PDB file of C-alpha atoms in Angstrom:
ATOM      1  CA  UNK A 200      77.774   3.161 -14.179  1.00 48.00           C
ATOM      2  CA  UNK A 201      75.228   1.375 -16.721  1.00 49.00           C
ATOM      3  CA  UNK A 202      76.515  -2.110 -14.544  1.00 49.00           C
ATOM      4  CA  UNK A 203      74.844  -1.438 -12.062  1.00 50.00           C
ATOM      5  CA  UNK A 204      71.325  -1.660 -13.148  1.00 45.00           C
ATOM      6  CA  UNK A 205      69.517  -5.080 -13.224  1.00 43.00           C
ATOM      7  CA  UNK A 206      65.912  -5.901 -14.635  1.00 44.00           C
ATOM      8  CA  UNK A 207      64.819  -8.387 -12.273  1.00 41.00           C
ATOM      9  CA  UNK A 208      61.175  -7.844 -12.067  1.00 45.00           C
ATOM     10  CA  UNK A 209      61.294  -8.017 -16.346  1.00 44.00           C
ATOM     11  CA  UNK A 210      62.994 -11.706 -15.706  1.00 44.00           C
ATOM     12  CA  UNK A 211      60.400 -12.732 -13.298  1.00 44.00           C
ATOM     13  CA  UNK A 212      57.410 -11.454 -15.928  1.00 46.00           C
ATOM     14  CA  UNK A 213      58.893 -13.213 -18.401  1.00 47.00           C
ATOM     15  CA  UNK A 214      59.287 -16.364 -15.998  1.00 60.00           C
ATOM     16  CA  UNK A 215      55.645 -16.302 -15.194  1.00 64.00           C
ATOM     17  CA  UNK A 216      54.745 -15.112 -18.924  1.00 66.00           C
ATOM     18  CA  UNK A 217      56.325 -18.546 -19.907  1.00 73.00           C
ATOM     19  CA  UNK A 218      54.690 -20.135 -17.335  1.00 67.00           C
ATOM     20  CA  UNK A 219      51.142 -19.530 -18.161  1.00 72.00           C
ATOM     21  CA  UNK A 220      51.745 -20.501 -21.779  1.00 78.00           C
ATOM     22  CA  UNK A 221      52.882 -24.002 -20.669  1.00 78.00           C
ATOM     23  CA  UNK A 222      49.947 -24.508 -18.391  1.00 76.00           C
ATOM     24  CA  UNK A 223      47.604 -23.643 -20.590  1.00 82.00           C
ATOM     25  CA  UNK A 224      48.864 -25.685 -23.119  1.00 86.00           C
ATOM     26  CA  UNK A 225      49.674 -28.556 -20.731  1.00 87.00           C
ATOM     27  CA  UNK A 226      45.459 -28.045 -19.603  1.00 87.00           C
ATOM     28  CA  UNK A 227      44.434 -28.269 -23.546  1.00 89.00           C
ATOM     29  CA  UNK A 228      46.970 -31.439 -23.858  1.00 91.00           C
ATOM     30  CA  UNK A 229      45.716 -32.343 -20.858  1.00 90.00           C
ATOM     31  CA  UNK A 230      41.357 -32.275 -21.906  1.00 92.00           C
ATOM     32  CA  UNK A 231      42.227 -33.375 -25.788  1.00 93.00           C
ATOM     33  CA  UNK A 232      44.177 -36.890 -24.011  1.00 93.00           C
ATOM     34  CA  UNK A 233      41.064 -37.201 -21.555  1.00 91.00           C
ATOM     35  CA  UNK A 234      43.459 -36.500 -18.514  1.00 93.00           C
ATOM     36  CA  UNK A 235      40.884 -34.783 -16.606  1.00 93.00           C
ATOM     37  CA  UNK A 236      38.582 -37.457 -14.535  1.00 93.00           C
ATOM     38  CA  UNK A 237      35.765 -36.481 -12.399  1.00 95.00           C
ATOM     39  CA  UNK A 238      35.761 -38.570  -9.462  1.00 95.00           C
ATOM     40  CA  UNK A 239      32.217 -38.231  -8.146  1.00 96.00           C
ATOM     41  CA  UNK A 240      32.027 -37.310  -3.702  1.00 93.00           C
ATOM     42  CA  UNK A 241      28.978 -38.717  -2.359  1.00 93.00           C
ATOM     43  CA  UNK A 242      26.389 -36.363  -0.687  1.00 91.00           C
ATOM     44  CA  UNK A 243      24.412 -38.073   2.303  1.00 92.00           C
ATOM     45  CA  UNK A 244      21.409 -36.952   3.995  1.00 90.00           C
ATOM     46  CA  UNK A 245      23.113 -36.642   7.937  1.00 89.00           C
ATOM     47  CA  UNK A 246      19.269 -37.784   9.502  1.00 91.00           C
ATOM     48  CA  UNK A 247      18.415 -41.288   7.494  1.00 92.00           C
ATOM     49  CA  UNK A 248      22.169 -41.670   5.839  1.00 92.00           C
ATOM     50  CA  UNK A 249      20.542 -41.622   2.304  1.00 94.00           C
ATOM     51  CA  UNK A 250      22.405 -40.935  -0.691  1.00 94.00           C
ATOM     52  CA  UNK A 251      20.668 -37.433  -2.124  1.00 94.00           C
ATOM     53  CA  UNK A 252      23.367 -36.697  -4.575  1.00 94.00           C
ATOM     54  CA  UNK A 253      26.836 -36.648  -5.530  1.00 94.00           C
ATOM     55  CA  UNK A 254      29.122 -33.502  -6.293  1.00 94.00           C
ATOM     56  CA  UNK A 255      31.914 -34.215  -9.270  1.00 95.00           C
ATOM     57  CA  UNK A 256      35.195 -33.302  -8.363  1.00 93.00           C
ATOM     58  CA  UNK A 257      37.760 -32.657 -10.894  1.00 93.00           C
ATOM     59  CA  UNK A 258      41.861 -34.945 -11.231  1.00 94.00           C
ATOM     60  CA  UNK A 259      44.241 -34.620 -13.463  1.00 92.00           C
ATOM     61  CA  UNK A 260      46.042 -37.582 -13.851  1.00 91.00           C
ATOM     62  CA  UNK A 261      49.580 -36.047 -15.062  1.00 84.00           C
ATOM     63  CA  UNK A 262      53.145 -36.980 -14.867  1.00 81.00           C
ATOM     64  CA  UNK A 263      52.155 -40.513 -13.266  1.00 84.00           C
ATOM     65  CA  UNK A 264      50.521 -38.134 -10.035  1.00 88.00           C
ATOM     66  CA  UNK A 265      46.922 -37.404  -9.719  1.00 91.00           C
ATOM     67  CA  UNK A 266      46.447 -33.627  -9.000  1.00 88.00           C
ATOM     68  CA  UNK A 267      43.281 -32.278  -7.214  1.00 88.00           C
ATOM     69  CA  UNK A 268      41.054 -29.053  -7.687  1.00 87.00           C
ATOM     70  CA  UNK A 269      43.206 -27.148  -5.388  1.00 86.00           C
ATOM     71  CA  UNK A 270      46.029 -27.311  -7.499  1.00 85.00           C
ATOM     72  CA  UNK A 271      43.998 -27.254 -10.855  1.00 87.00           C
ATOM     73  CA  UNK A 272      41.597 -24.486 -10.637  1.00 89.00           C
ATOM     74  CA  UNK A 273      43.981 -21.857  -9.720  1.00 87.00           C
ATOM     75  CA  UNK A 274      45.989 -22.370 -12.800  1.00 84.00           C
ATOM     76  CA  UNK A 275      42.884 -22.661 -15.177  1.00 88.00           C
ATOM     77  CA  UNK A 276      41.368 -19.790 -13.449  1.00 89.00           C
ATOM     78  CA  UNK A 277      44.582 -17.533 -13.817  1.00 83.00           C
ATOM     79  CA  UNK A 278      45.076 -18.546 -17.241  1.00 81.00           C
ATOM     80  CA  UNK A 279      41.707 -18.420 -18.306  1.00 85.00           C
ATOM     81  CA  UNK A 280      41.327 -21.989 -19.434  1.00 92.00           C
ATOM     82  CA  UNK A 281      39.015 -22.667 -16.376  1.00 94.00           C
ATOM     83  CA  UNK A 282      35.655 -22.694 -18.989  1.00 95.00           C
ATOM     84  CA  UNK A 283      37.004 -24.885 -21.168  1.00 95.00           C
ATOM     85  CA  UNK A 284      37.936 -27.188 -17.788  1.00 95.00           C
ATOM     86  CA  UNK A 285      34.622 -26.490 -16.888  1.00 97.00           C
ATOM     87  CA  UNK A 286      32.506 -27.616 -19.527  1.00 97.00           C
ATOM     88  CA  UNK A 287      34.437 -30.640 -20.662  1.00 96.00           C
ATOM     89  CA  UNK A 288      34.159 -31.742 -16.978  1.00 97.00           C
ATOM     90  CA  UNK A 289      30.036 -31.261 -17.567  1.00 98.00           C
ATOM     91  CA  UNK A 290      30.549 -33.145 -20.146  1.00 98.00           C
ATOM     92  CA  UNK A 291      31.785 -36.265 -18.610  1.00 97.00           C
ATOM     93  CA  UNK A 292      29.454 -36.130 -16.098  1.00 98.00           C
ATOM     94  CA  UNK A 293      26.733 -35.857 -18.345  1.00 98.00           C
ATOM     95  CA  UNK A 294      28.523 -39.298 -20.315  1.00 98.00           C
ATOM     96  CA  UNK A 295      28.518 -41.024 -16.892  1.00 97.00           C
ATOM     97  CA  UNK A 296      25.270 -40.619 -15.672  1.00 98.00           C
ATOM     98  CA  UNK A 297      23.823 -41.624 -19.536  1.00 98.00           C
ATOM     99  CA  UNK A 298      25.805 -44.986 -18.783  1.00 97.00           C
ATOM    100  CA  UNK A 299      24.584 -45.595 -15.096  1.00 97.00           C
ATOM    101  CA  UNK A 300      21.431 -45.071 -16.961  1.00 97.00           C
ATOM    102  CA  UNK A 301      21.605 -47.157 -19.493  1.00 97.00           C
ATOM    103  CA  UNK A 302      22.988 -50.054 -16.972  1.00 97.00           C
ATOM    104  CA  UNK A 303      19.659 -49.619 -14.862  1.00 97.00           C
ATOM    105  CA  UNK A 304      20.840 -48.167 -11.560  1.00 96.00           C
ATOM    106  CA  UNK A 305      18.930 -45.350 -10.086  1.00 94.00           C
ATOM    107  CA  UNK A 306      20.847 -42.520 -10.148  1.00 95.00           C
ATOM    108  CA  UNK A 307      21.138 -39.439  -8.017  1.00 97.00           C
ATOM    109  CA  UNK A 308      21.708 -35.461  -8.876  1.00 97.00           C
ATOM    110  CA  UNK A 309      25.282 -34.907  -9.549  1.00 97.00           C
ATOM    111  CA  UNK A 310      26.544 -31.343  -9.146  1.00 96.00           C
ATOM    112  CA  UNK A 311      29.509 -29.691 -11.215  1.00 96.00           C
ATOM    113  CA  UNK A 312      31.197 -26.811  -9.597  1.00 94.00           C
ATOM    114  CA  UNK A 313      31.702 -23.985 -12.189  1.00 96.00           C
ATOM    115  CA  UNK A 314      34.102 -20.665 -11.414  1.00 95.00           C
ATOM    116  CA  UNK A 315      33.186 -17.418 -11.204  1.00 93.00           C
ATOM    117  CA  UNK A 316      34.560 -17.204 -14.780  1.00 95.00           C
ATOM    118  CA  UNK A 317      32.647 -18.801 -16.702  1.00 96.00           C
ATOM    119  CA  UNK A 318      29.423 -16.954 -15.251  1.00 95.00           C
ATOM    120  CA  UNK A 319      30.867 -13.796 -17.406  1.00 93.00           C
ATOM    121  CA  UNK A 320      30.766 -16.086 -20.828  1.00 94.00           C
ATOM    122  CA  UNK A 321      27.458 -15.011 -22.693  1.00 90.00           C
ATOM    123  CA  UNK A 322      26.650 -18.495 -24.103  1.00 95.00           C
ATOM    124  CA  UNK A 323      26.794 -20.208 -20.683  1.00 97.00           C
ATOM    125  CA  UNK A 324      23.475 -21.362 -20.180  1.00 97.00           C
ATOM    126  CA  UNK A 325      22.572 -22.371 -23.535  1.00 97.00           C
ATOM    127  CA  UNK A 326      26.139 -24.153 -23.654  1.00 98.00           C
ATOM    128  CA  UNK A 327      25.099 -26.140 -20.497  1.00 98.00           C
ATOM    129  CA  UNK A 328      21.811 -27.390 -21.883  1.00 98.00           C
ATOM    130  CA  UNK A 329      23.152 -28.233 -25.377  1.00 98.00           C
ATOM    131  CA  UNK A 330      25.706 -31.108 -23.033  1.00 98.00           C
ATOM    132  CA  UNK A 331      22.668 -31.706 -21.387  1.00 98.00           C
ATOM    133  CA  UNK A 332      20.577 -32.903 -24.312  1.00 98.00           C
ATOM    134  CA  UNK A 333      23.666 -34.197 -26.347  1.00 98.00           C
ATOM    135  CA  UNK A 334      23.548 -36.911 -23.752  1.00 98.00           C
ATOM    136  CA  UNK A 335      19.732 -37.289 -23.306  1.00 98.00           C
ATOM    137  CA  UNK A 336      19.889 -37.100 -19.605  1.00 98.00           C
ATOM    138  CA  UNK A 337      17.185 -35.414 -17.622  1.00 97.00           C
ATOM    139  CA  UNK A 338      17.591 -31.800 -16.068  1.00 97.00           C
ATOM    140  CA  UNK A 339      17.301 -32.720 -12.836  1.00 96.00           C
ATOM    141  CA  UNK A 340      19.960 -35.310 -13.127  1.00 97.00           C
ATOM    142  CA  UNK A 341      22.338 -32.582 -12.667  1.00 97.00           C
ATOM    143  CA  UNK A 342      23.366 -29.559 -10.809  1.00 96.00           C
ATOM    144  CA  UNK A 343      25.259 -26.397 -10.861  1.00 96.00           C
ATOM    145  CA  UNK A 344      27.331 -25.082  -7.722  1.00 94.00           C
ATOM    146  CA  UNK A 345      29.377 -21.802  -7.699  1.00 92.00           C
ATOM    147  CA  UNK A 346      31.303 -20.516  -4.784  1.00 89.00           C
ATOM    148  CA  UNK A 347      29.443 -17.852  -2.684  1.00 87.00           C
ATOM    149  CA  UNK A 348      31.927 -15.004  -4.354  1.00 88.00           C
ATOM    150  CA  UNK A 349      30.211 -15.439  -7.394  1.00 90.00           C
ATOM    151  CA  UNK A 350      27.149 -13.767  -6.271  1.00 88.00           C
ATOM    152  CA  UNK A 351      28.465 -11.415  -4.331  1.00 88.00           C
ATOM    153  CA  UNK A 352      30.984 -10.193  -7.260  1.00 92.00           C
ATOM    154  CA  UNK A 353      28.593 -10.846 -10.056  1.00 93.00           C
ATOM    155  CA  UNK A 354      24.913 -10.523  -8.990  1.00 92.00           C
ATOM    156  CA  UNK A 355      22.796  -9.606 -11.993  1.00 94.00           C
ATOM    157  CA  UNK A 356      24.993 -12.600 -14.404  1.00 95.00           C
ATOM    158  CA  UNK A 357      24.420 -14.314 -11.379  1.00 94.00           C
ATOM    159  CA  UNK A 358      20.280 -13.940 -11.222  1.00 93.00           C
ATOM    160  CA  UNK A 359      20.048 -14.068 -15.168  1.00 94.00           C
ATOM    161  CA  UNK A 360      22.122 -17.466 -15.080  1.00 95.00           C
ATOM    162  CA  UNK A 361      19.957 -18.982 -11.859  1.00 94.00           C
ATOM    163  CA  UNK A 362      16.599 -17.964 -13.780  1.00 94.00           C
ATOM    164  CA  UNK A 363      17.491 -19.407 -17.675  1.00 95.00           C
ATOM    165  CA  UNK A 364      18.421 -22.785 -15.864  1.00 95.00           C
ATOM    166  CA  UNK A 365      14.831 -22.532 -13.511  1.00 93.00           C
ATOM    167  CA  UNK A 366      13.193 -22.234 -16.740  1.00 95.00           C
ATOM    168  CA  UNK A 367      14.479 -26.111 -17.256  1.00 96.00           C
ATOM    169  CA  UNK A 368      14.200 -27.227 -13.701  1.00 94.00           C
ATOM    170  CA  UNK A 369      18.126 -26.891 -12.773  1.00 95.00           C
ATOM    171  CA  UNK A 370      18.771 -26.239  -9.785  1.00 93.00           C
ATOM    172  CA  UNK A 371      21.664 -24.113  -8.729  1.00 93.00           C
ATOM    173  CA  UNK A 372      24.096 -24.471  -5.485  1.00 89.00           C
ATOM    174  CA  UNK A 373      26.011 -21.869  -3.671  1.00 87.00           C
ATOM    175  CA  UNK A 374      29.314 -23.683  -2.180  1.00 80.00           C
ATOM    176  CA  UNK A 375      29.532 -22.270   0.695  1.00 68.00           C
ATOM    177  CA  UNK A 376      32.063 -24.365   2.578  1.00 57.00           C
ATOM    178  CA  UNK A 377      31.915 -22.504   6.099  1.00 48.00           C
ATOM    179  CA  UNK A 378      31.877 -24.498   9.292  1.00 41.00           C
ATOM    180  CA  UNK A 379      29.156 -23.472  11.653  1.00 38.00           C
ATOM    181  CA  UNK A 380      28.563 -25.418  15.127  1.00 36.00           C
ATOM    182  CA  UNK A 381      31.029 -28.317  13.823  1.00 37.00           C
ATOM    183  CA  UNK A 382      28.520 -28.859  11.172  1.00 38.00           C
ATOM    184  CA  UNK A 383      29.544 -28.452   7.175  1.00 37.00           C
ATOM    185  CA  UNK A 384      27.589 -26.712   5.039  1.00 41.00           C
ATOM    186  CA  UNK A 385      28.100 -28.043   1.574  1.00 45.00           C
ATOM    187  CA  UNK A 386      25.815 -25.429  -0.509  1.00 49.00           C
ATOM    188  CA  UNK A 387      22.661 -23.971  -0.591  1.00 51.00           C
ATOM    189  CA  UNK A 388      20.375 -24.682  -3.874  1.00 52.00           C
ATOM    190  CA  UNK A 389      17.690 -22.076  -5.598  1.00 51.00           C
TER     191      UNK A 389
END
């Protein structure tokens, strides 16, 4: 009997087919409205308690709620949306530090977490710069941090991307977020 056959799994494709297309078109809504703040996470040396840097961490001030990386990146990742994410964040941060400029304080590296992703987009490095020197800021005012999986899964993008940016004084970070001896380890730079 035909009635006795159901296509679940085809209803739950379809489900998370529809769902994709909404969140990526929610996350382009979402950068083309300026919904996506960096909200900057201070970096302190632990000896002296100086302020070395700052990492930029990505909200997304939707549906009156602000939503945080962990529920972001995921999505963007999954979707493929995370570059775009990515590089308008860089962008902001690159606007930011221009105006702390410009108002006279001294300003410290800020580092920009990028995904695995966008390592595997050919244009990444020169992309990067161009932000860079649409906003006139210095090299070193900035940084680049990728989780450790992206040199483990993509080693020679990896090494290609860490030596272009070298050849403009950038460093690069490895987010390594492991606890060892009660003591965080933030990243490692090259």
């Amino acid at each position: 009997d035909s009635s006795d056959v159901y296509f679940h799994r085809e209803s739950f494709m379809l489900d998370d087919f529809t769902h994709t297309r909404k969140v990526v078109a929610d996350t382009r809504s979402g950068l083309r409205n300026s919904e996506f703040i960096p909200y900057y996470q201070p970096k302190v040396e632990v000896k002296t308690g100086k302020l070395v840097g700052c990492e930029a961490l990505i909200r997304w001030r939707r549906d009156e709620r602000l939503m945080t990386a962990a529920e972001i990146i995921p999505f963007a990742e999954k979707s493929r949306v995370i570059l775009d994410v990515d590089m308008f964040v860089v962008d902001k941060v690159c606007s930011k530090i221009k105006e702390w400029k410009s108002l006279g304080y001294k300003t410290v590296p800020v580092a920009c977490n990028l995904s695995i992703f966008d390592i595997k987009h050919t244009n990444l490095a020169s992309d990067l710069i161009n932000i860079i020197d649409k906003h006139g800021i210095d090299y070193s005012d900035i940084t680049f941090e990728f989780n450790e999986s992206a040199f483990v899964n993509e080693p020679v993008l990896m090494r290609n991307f860490v030596n272009e940016m070298r050849k403009f004084g950038i460093k690069i970070g490895v987010s390594t977020h492991i606890n060892v001896h009660f003591f965080y380890f933030n990243s490692f730079f090259y």
